[in-house]
Amino acid sequence: MKIYILDDFEPTGVQFIQSKVQQVIPFGDPATSQWHEDAEAVMIRGSRLTADDFAKAKKLKVVSKQGVGVDNLDLEAARRHGVVVCTTPGVNSDAVAELAFGLALSVSRRIQEMGQMIRAGEKIVRPQLLGYELHQKTVGVIGMGNIGSRAARYFHKAFDCQILAYDPYAKPDAWADLPHERMSDLKQLWPVVDLVTLHVPLTETTYHIVNREAIALMKPSAMVINVSRGGLIDEVALFEALSQGRLFGAGLDAFEEGEPPSANNPLLSLRNVVATPHAGAGTVETQIKSSLLTAQQLWHVLQGNEPFHRVA
């Protein structure tokens, strides 16, 4: 049995699978470029597996992916070729929700902007650097799954925020322990939010969910946080609104092109944009837990068991 590790994993998961299987080809080994020839299983993070990859990998049985996003995988091709694809949802929920919270504070209180000014030796004119308090503000949470519901609880418990929850796929009695108002129409959400935070996968229905029309309905003081996927926001429309003062600021951990994005991305020229390089799961604790779970689930499936979380 041969298992290929196609991305750089925290060592805990690698060590686990190496303790179970003799032939593990680690990330960085030149042989990984030929994984299609004899791989029976692969561990991945961000590597893209296309229909062509699945067609070439005749022996492939299992793909175990760290994380929850699957936009880098052709799931239909995996199904056609009988390959099990599994992910590790929930492991990074607290870490990503924390980053959404942190970005919101940085944007609302202009923390990064003031830090840049201090380092550049610029004159600080305090009335021009006023931020907004989050206390008792209205927060729109789009996507109330593992991460979104945690983020909603953070905002409610820390700052007594009013939570507007949008998730058309959740059960009617979801989040019963969390004070919130459930929204069925985004057009009613946009005009009233002080801050909107995105926690949905990138699909045909969520692509540019924050678009030009949505932004036009929002308050000039409103803020946008995205710790999910690039493509959820129309970046051209967002840049125009932020640069023209039609939105207060944005905290972005995901971009349409590149993570981290190119230094030439217009959004990075704006001081009211706080940018991070898709670092939501970037904690020591999360990397250990998710690396180990990726490997454990791979081994579990190879032993003939059903995966903990199967997506194909």
Tab-separated table of C-alpha atoms in Angstrom:
chain	number	residue	atom	x	y	z
A	1	MET	CA	0.000	0.000	0.000
A	2	LYS	CA	1.308	3.435	-0.951
A	3	ILE	CA	0.126	6.685	0.590
A	4	TYR	CA	1.223	10.038	-0.775
A	5	ILE	CA	1.186	13.281	1.218
A	6	LEU	CA	0.750	16.040	-1.353
A	7	ASP	CA	0.915	19.074	0.956
A	8	ASP	CA	2.939	20.237	3.928
A	9	PHE	CA	1.274	18.850	7.080
A	10	GLU	CA	2.000	19.419	10.742
A	11	PRO	CA	4.113	16.363	11.716
A	12	THR	CA	1.613	14.737	14.090
A	13	GLY	CA	-0.584	13.355	11.310
A	14	VAL	CA	2.386	12.315	9.186
A	15	GLN	CA	3.888	10.397	12.091
A	16	PHE	CA	0.585	8.647	12.764
A	17	ILE	CA	0.179	7.355	9.212
A	18	GLN	CA	3.858	6.378	9.039
A	19	SER	CA	3.309	4.241	12.144
A	20	LYS	CA	0.570	2.345	10.274
A	21	VAL	CA	1.897	2.067	6.713
A	22	GLN	CA	5.377	1.231	5.484
A	23	GLN	CA	5.237	3.093	2.185
A	24	VAL	CA	4.384	6.729	2.901
A	25	ILE	CA	5.787	9.220	0.409
A	26	PRO	CA	6.051	12.543	2.248
A	27	PHE	CA	5.566	16.056	0.967
A	28	GLY	CA	8.731	17.310	-0.690
A	29	ASP	CA	9.811	13.923	-1.991
A	30	PRO	CA	10.321	14.172	-5.797
A	31	ALA	CA	8.310	10.961	-6.146
A	32	THR	CA	5.106	12.812	-5.250
A	33	SER	CA	5.012	14.221	-8.788
A	34	GLN	CA	4.278	10.652	-9.952
A	35	TRP	CA	1.611	9.875	-7.368
A	36	HIS	CA	-0.975	8.987	-10.022
A	37	GLU	CA	0.898	5.808	-10.888
A	38	ASP	CA	0.442	3.830	-7.677
A	39	ALA	CA	-1.206	5.902	-4.938
A	40	GLU	CA	-3.942	4.053	-3.078
A	41	ALA	CA	-4.587	7.035	-0.819
A	42	VAL	CA	-3.519	10.658	-0.558
A	43	MET	CA	-3.536	13.285	2.169
A	44	ILE	CA	-4.030	16.849	0.936
A	45	ARG	CA	-4.684	20.385	2.126
A	46	GLY	CA	-4.773	22.866	-0.764
A	47	SER	CA	-3.590	20.733	-3.690
A	48	ARG	CA	-6.032	20.725	-6.585
A	49	LEU	CA	-7.289	17.363	-7.825
A	50	THR	CA	-8.973	17.603	-11.217
A	51	ALA	CA	-10.990	15.177	-13.293
A	52	ASP	CA	-7.779	14.333	-15.122
A	53	ASP	CA	-6.042	13.487	-11.838
A	54	PHE	CA	-8.797	11.080	-10.824
A	55	ALA	CA	-8.794	9.481	-14.285
A	56	LYS	CA	-5.031	8.875	-14.137
A	57	ALA	CA	-4.978	7.523	-10.577
A	58	LYS	CA	-6.227	4.014	-11.298
A	59	LYS	CA	-5.399	2.608	-7.848
A	60	LEU	CA	-6.673	5.547	-5.825
A	61	LYS	CA	-9.232	4.626	-3.153
A	62	VAL	CA	-9.266	7.511	-0.694
A	63	VAL	CA	-8.562	11.243	-0.566
A	64	SER	CA	-8.397	12.626	2.976
A	65	LYS	CA	-8.444	16.412	3.016
A	66	GLN	CA	-7.532	18.630	5.924
A	67	GLY	CA	-10.208	21.283	6.402
A	68	VAL	CA	-13.741	21.633	5.154
A	69	GLY	CA	-13.509	23.450	1.798
A	70	VAL	CA	-13.671	21.247	-1.283
A	71	ASP	CA	-13.539	23.795	-4.113
A	72	ASN	CA	-10.080	22.415	-4.986
A	73	LEU	CA	-11.529	18.946	-5.659
A	74	ASP	CA	-13.596	17.632	-8.561
A	75	LEU	CA	-16.054	15.647	-6.465
A	76	GLU	CA	-18.068	14.441	-9.443
A	77	ALA	CA	-14.933	12.919	-10.943
A	78	ALA	CA	-14.124	11.288	-7.615
A	79	ARG	CA	-17.584	9.706	-7.528
A	80	ARG	CA	-17.293	8.470	-11.123
A	81	HIS	CA	-14.047	6.710	-10.281
A	82	GLY	CA	-15.266	5.331	-6.969
A	83	VAL	CA	-12.868	7.368	-4.826
A	84	VAL	CA	-13.909	8.194	-1.276
A	85	VAL	CA	-13.285	11.842	-0.370
A	86	CYS	CA	-13.438	12.899	3.273
A	87	THR	CA	-12.813	16.149	5.133
A	88	THR	CA	-12.320	17.332	8.713
A	89	PRO	CA	-15.088	19.814	9.529
A	90	GLY	CA	-15.338	21.374	12.946
A	91	VAL	CA	-11.675	21.046	13.921
A	92	ASN	CA	-10.824	24.636	13.020
A	93	SER	CA	-14.157	26.168	14.044
A	94	ASP	CA	-12.942	28.034	17.116
A	95	ALA	CA	-9.795	29.288	15.413
A	96	VAL	CA	-11.610	30.659	12.359
A	97	ALA	CA	-14.376	32.202	14.452
A	98	GLU	CA	-11.705	33.876	16.590
A	99	LEU	CA	-10.093	35.375	13.500
A	100	ALA	CA	-13.440	36.775	12.325
A	101	PHE	CA	-13.765	38.372	15.746
A	102	GLY	CA	-10.206	39.704	15.609
A	103	LEU	CA	-10.612	41.151	12.115
A	104	ALA	CA	-13.834	42.856	13.174
A	105	LEU	CA	-12.053	44.557	16.078
A	106	SER	CA	-9.103	45.552	13.923
A	107	VAL	CA	-11.364	47.100	11.286
A	108	SER	CA	-13.822	48.777	13.639
A	109	ARG	CA	-11.117	50.340	15.858
A	110	ARG	CA	-8.731	51.010	12.930
A	111	ILE	CA	-5.948	49.139	14.711
A	112	GLN	CA	-3.911	48.267	11.623
A	113	GLU	CA	-4.377	51.700	10.106
A	114	MET	CA	-3.081	53.476	13.199
A	115	GLY	CA	-0.190	51.057	13.505
A	116	GLN	CA	0.866	51.812	9.931
A	117	MET	CA	0.728	55.552	10.610
A	118	ILE	CA	2.838	55.263	13.752
A	119	ARG	CA	5.486	53.197	11.981
A	120	ALA	CA	5.557	55.640	9.071
A	121	GLY	CA	6.008	58.575	11.432
A	122	GLU	CA	2.830	60.230	10.201
A	123	LYS	CA	1.004	62.900	12.132
A	124	ILE	CA	-1.857	61.467	14.160
A	125	VAL	CA	-4.995	63.590	13.862
A	126	ARG	CA	-7.285	61.855	16.318
A	127	PRO	CA	-10.683	63.157	15.109
A	128	GLN	CA	-9.874	61.700	11.682
A	129	LEU	CA	-9.126	58.280	13.170
A	130	LEU	CA	-12.326	57.647	15.049
A	131	GLY	CA	-13.495	54.059	14.912
A	132	TYR	CA	-16.717	52.316	15.877
A	133	GLU	CA	-17.530	50.333	18.987
A	134	LEU	CA	-18.917	46.840	18.482
A	135	HIS	CA	-20.982	47.018	21.650
A	136	GLN	CA	-24.666	46.320	20.869
A	137	LYS	CA	-24.119	46.576	17.126
A	138	THR	CA	-26.134	44.525	14.626
A	139	VAL	CA	-24.097	41.663	13.176
A	140	GLY	CA	-25.280	39.717	10.150
A	141	VAL	CA	-23.924	36.170	10.106
A	142	ILE	CA	-24.244	34.542	6.688
A	143	GLY	CA	-23.856	30.807	7.181
A	144	MET	CA	-24.516	29.493	10.681
A	145	GLY	CA	-22.674	26.195	10.623
A	146	ASN	CA	-19.870	25.147	12.979
A	147	ILE	CA	-17.880	28.334	12.428
A	148	GLY	CA	-20.631	30.866	11.848
A	149	SER	CA	-22.599	29.867	14.931
A	150	ARG	CA	-19.447	30.140	17.055
A	151	ALA	CA	-18.679	33.571	15.643
A	152	ALA	CA	-22.257	34.630	16.391
A	153	ARG	CA	-21.858	33.522	20.016
A	154	TYR	CA	-18.588	35.435	20.339
A	155	PHE	CA	-20.179	38.665	19.125
A	156	HIS	CA	-23.245	38.195	21.292
A	157	LYS	CA	-21.412	37.247	24.489
A	158	ALA	CA	-18.555	39.730	24.198
A	159	PHE	CA	-20.406	42.789	22.943
A	160	ASP	CA	-24.101	42.046	23.385
A	161	CYS	CA	-24.531	42.289	19.615
A	162	GLN	CA	-27.864	41.689	17.944
A	163	ILE	CA	-27.411	38.656	15.699
A	164	LEU	CA	-29.173	38.401	12.341
A	165	ALA	CA	-28.724	34.804	11.210
A	166	TYR	CA	-29.006	33.773	7.558
A	167	ASP	CA	-28.781	30.095	6.710
A	168	PRO	CA	-31.453	28.650	4.402
A	169	TYR	CA	-30.251	25.088	5.034
A	170	ALA	CA	-30.458	25.016	8.827
A	171	LYS	CA	-33.356	23.498	10.742
A	172	PRO	CA	-36.082	25.867	11.958
A	173	ASP	CA	-35.128	25.326	15.610
A	174	ALA	CA	-31.376	25.709	15.102
A	175	TRP	CA	-29.337	27.795	17.583
A	176	ALA	CA	-32.162	27.789	20.149
A	177	ASP	CA	-29.662	28.721	22.870
A	178	LEU	CA	-28.488	31.834	21.005
A	179	PRO	CA	-30.576	35.024	20.976
A	180	HIS	CA	-30.969	35.919	17.314
A	181	GLU	CA	-33.321	36.942	14.567
A	182	ARG	CA	-33.452	34.550	11.659
A	183	MET	CA	-33.431	36.192	8.224
A	184	SER	CA	-34.922	34.565	5.154
A	185	ASP	CA	-34.130	37.375	2.720
A	186	LEU	CA	-30.702	38.950	2.358
A	187	LYS	CA	-32.242	42.074	0.887
A	188	GLN	CA	-33.713	42.763	4.303
A	189	LEU	CA	-30.400	42.072	6.042
A	190	TRP	CA	-28.057	44.351	4.088
A	191	PRO	CA	-29.585	47.742	5.053
A	192	VAL	CA	-29.598	47.106	8.813
A	193	VAL	CA	-26.272	45.420	9.577
A	194	ASP	CA	-23.343	47.261	11.119
A	195	LEU	CA	-21.114	44.304	10.344
A	196	VAL	CA	-21.558	41.250	8.135
A	197	THR	CA	-19.404	38.148	8.524
A	198	LEU	CA	-19.304	35.378	5.910
A	199	HIS	CA	-19.177	31.681	6.816
A	200	VAL	CA	-20.339	29.783	3.729
A	201	PRO	CA	-18.612	27.582	1.141
A	202	LEU	CA	-17.998	28.854	-2.372
A	203	THR	CA	-20.740	27.493	-4.646
A	204	GLU	CA	-22.725	28.725	-7.626
A	205	THR	CA	-25.302	30.206	-5.254
A	206	THR	CA	-22.798	31.908	-2.925
A	207	TYR	CA	-20.451	33.293	-5.604
A	208	HIS	CA	-20.413	37.097	-5.161
A	209	ILE	CA	-23.056	36.865	-2.459
A	210	VAL	CA	-21.732	40.274	-1.444
A	211	ASN	CA	-22.179	41.984	-4.782
A	212	ARG	CA	-22.633	45.506	-6.075
A	213	GLU	CA	-26.362	45.475	-5.307
A	214	ALA	CA	-25.822	44.246	-1.742
A	215	ILE	CA	-23.142	46.840	-1.064
A	216	ALA	CA	-25.392	49.608	-2.377
A	217	LEU	CA	-27.957	48.699	0.288
A	218	MET	CA	-25.473	48.797	3.182
A	219	LYS	CA	-24.744	51.692	5.522
A	220	PRO	CA	-21.612	53.766	4.859
A	221	SER	CA	-20.533	52.776	8.391
A	222	ALA	CA	-20.926	49.047	7.723
A	223	MET	CA	-18.048	46.562	7.722
A	224	VAL	CA	-17.521	43.272	5.864
A	225	ILE	CA	-15.578	40.273	7.211
A	226	ASN	CA	-14.688	37.236	5.095
A	227	VAL	CA	-12.885	34.276	6.673
A	228	SER	CA	-14.386	31.711	4.294
A	229	ARG	CA	-13.558	31.645	0.595
A	230	GLY	CA	-12.437	34.070	-2.057
A	231	GLY	CA	-15.184	34.626	-4.596
A	232	LEU	CA	-17.885	35.312	-2.025
A	233	ILE	CA	-17.301	39.037	-2.533
A	234	ASP	CA	-17.241	41.046	-5.744
A	235	GLU	CA	-13.840	42.591	-5.087
A	236	VAL	CA	-14.191	45.289	-7.749
A	237	ALA	CA	-17.422	46.522	-6.181
A	238	LEU	CA	-15.908	46.261	-2.690
A	239	PHE	CA	-12.852	48.288	-3.684
A	240	GLU	CA	-15.004	51.015	-5.202
A	241	ALA	CA	-17.207	51.237	-2.110
A	242	LEU	CA	-14.299	51.270	0.349
A	243	SER	CA	-12.266	53.813	-1.598
A	244	GLN	CA	-15.287	56.103	-2.032
A	245	GLY	CA	-16.376	55.961	1.615
A	246	ARG	CA	-19.527	53.955	0.940
A	247	LEU	CA	-18.352	51.288	3.406
A	248	PHE	CA	-16.246	51.804	6.518
A	249	GLY	CA	-13.877	48.865	6.175
A	250	ALA	CA	-13.269	45.185	5.502
A	251	GLY	CA	-11.354	42.326	7.076
A	252	LEU	CA	-10.396	39.719	4.500
A	253	ASP	CA	-8.794	36.325	5.025
A	254	ALA	CA	-9.749	35.073	1.559
A	255	PHE	CA	-9.376	36.589	-1.900
A	256	GLU	CA	-10.579	35.732	-5.378
A	257	GLU	CA	-7.086	35.296	-6.801
A	258	GLY	CA	-4.315	33.955	-4.649
A	259	GLU	CA	-3.928	33.390	-0.922
A	260	PRO	CA	-2.031	35.431	-0.082
A	261	PRO	CA	-3.191	37.746	-2.850
A	262	SER	CA	-0.813	39.531	-5.183
A	263	ALA	CA	0.671	42.706	-3.752
A	264	ASN	CA	-0.914	44.425	-6.755
A	265	ASN	CA	-4.447	43.623	-5.565
A	266	PRO	CA	-6.137	47.050	-5.367
A	267	LEU	CA	-7.749	46.208	-2.034
A	268	LEU	CA	-4.319	46.042	-0.401
A	269	SER	CA	-3.737	49.703	-1.240
A	270	LEU	CA	-6.548	50.710	1.122
A	271	ARG	CA	-5.841	51.372	4.764
A	272	ASN	CA	-9.387	50.439	5.735
A	273	VAL	CA	-8.750	46.860	4.568
A	274	VAL	CA	-7.203	44.413	7.034
A	275	ALA	CA	-5.796	41.445	5.138
A	276	THR	CA	-4.595	38.039	6.287
A	277	PRO	CA	-3.346	35.151	4.070
A	278	HIS	CA	-6.144	32.594	4.624
A	279	ALA	CA	-4.865	32.130	8.161
A	280	GLY	CA	-8.128	31.252	9.886
A	281	ALA	CA	-6.938	27.802	10.876
A	282	GLY	CA	-3.429	29.067	11.530
A	283	THR	CA	-3.049	28.127	15.163
A	284	VAL	CA	-0.719	25.543	16.669
A	285	GLU	CA	-3.655	23.754	18.269
A	286	THR	CA	-5.716	23.534	15.081
A	287	GLN	CA	-2.843	22.316	12.940
A	288	ILE	CA	-2.049	19.499	15.358
A	289	LYS	CA	-5.672	18.398	15.662
A	290	SER	CA	-6.502	18.635	11.975
A	291	SER	CA	-3.312	16.956	10.781
A	292	LEU	CA	-3.925	14.024	13.108
A	293	LEU	CA	-7.597	13.724	12.191
A	294	THR	CA	-6.777	13.763	8.461
A	295	ALA	CA	-4.421	10.837	8.951
A	296	GLN	CA	-6.688	8.950	11.348
A	297	GLN	CA	-9.633	9.209	8.980
A	298	LEU	CA	-7.514	8.018	6.061
A	299	TRP	CA	-6.423	4.954	8.009
A	300	HIS	CA	-9.986	4.368	9.255
A	301	VAL	CA	-11.315	4.232	5.679
A	302	LEU	CA	-8.464	2.050	4.442
A	303	GLN	CA	-9.461	-0.471	7.109
A	304	GLY	CA	-12.864	-0.788	5.441
A	305	ASN	CA	-14.791	1.613	7.645
A	306	GLU	CA	-17.058	4.503	6.744
A	307	PRO	CA	-15.309	7.888	6.952
A	308	PHE	CA	-16.107	10.256	9.790
A	309	HIS	CA	-17.174	12.889	7.259
A	310	ARG	CA	-17.618	11.846	3.661
A	311	VAL	CA	-18.215	14.360	0.853
A	312	ALA	CA	-17.872	11.946	-2.109
